[in-house]
mmCIF file of C-alpha atoms in Angstrom:
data_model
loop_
_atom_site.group_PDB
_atom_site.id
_atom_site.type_symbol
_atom_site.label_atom_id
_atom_site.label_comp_id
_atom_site.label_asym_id
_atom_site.label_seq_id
_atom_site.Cartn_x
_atom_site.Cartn_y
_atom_site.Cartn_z
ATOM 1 C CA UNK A 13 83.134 113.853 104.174
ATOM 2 C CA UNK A 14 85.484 111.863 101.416
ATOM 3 C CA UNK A 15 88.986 112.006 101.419
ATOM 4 C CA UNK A 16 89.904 112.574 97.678
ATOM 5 C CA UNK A 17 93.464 111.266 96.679
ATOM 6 C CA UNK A 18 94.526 112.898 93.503
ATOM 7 C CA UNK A 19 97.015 110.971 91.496
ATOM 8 C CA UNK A 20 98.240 112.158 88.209
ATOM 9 C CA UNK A 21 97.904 109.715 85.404
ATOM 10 C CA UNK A 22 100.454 111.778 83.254
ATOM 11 C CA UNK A 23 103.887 111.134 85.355
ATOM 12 C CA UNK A 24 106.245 109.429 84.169
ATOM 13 C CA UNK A 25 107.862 108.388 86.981
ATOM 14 C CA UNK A 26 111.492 109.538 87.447
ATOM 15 C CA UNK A 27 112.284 107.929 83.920
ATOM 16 C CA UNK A 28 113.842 110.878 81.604
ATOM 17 C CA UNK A 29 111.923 112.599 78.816
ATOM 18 C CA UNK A 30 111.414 110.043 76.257
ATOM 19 C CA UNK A 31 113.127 110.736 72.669
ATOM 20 C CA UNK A 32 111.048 110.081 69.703
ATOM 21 C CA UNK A 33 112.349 106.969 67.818
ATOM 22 C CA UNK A 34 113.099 106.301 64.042
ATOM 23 C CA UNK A 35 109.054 106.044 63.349
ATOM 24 C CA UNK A 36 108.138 109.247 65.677
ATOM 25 C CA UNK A 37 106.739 107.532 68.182
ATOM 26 C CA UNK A 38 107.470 108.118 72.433
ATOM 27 C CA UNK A 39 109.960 105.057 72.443
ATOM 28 C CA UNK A 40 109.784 104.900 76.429
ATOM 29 C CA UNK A 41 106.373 104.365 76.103
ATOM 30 C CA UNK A 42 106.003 101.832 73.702
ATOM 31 C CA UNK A 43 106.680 97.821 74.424
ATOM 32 C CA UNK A 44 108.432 94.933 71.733
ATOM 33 C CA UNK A 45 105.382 94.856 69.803
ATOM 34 C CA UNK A 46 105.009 99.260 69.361
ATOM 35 C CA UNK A 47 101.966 98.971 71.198
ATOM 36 C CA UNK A 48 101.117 102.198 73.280
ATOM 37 C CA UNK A 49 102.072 101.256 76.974
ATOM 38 C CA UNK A 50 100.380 103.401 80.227
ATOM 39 C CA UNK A 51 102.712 105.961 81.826
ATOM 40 C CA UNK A 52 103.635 105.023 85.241
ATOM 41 C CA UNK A 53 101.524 107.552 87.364
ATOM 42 C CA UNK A 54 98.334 106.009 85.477
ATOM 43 C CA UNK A 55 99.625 102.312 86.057
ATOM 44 C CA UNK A 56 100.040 103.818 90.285
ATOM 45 C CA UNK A 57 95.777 105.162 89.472
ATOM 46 C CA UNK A 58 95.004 101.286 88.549
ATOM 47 C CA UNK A 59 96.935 99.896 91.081
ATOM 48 C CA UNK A 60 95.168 102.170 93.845
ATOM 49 C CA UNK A 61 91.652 101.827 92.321
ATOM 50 C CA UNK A 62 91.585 98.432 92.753
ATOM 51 C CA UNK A 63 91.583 98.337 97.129
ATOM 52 C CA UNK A 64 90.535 102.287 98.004
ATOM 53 C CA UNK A 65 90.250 102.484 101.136
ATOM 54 C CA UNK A 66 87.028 103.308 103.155
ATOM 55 C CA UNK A 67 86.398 106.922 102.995
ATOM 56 C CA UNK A 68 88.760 107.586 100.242
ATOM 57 C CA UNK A 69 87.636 108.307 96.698
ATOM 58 C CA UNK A 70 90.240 108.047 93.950
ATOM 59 C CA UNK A 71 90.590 110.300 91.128
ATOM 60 C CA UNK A 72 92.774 110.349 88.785
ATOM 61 C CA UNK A 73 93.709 114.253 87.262
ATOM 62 C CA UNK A 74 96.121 114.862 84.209
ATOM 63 C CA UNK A 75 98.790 116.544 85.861
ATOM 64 C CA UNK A 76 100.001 118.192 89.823
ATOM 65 C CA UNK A 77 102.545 120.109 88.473
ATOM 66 C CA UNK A 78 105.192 118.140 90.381
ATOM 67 C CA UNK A 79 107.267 117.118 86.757
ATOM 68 C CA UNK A 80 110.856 116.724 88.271
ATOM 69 C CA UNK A 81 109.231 114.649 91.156
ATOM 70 C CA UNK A 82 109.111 111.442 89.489
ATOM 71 C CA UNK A 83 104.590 110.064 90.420
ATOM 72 C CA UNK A 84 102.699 112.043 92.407
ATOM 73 C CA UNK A 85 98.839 111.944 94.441
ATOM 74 C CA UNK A 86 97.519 114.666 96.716
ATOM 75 C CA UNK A 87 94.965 114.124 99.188
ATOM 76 C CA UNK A 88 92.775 116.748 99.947
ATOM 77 C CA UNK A 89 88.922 116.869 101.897
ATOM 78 C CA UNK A 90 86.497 119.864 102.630
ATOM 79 C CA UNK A 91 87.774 121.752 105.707
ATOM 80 C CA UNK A 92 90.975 119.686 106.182
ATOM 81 C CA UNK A 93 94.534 120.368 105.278
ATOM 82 C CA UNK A 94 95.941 119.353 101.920
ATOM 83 C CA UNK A 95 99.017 117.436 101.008
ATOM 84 C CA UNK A 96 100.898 116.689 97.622
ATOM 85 C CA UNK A 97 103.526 113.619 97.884
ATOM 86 C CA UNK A 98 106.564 112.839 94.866
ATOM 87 C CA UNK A 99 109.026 110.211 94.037
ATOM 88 C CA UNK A 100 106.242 107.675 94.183
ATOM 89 C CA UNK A 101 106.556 104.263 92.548
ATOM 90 C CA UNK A 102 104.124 101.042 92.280
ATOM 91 C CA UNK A 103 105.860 99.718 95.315
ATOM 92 C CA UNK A 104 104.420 102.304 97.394
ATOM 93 C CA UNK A 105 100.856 101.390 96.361
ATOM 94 C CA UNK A 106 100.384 99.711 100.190
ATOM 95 C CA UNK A 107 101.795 102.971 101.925
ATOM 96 C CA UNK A 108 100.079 105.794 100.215
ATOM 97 C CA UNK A 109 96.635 103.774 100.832
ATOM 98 C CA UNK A 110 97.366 103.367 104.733
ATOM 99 C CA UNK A 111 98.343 107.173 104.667
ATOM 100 C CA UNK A 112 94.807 107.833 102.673
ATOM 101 C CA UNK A 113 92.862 105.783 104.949
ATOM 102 C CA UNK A 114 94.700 107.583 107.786
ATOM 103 C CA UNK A 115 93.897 111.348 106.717
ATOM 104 C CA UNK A 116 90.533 110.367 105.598
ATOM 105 C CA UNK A 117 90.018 109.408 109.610
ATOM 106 C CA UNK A 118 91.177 112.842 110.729
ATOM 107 C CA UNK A 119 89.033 115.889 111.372
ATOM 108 C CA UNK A 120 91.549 118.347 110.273
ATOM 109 C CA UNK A 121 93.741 116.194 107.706
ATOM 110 C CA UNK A 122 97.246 116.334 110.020
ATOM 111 C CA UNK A 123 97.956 112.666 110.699
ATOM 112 C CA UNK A 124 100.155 112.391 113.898
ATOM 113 C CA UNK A 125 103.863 112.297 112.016
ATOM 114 C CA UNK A 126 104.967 108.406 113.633
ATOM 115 C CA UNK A 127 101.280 107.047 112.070
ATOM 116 C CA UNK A 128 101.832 108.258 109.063
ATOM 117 C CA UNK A 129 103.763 105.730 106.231
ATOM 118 C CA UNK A 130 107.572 106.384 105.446
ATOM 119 C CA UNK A 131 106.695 107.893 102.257
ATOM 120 C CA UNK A 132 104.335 110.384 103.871
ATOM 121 C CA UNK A 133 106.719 111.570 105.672
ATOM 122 C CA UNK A 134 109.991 111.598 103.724
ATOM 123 C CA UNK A 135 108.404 112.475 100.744
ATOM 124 C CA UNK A 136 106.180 115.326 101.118
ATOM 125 C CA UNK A 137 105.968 118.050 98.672
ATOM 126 C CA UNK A 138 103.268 120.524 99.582
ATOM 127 C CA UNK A 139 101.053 121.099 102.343
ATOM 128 C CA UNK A 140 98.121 123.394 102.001
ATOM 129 C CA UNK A 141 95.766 125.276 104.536
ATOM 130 C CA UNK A 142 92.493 124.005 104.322
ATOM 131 C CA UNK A 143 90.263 126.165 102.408
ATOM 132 C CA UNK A 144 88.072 128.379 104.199
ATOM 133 C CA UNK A 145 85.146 131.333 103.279
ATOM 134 C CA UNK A 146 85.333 134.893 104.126
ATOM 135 C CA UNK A 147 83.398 135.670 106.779
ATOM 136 C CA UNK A 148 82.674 139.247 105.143
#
């Protein structure tokens, strides 16, 4: 089974919300020349699609619902417990792949807490029972 690490292509980061300038445009989001420029949770999905790890598939998704947590990615997998993990930046890139390589080699998704990366365990923001059916 693939490890899927979610990361949201719509954060900003912990940059504030961006006020329109004199033309209407998102100001924080446009460079010198007014050109559109990618948020930074969608630069963080091109940075990790570039070296996924083994087992790990990356998918990017619009949004995790983590706003006021500057970038976020969750990493989920059939039968194993889920995780969602904030105040991410490009300099993590390295870390959150080692931690996705990591829970993708686990049968039950809980990484022992002193192999997991720094920001994996600092910066945790949800973890979530694995999904399982009824047996009614």
């Amino acid at each position: 089974m693939r490890a899927v690490l979610h990361v949201c292509t719509t954060c900003r980061g912990t940059v504030p919300d961006p006020v329109p300038n004199a033309a209407g445009t998102d100001a924080a989001r446009t460079d010198a020349l007014g050109l559109d420029t990618p948020r930074l949770g969608a630069r963080l999905h091109d940075l990790l699609s570039r070296t996924a790890p083994d087992g790990v598939e990356i998918r990017p998704v619009e949004c995790l619902s983590a706003c006021s947590q500057g970038c976020s990615v969750a990493l989920s997998a059939p039968g194993k417990w889920s995780y969602v993990y904030g105040r991410l930046t490009l300099d993590d890139a390295a870390d959150i792949l080692s931690g996705a390589r990591a829970y993708a080699g686990t049968a039950d998704g809980i990484v022992p807490w002193r192999e997991r990366p720094a920001v994996f365990r600092k910066q945790s923001l949800a973890r979530i029972p694995p999904h399982t059916l009824s047996q009614e």
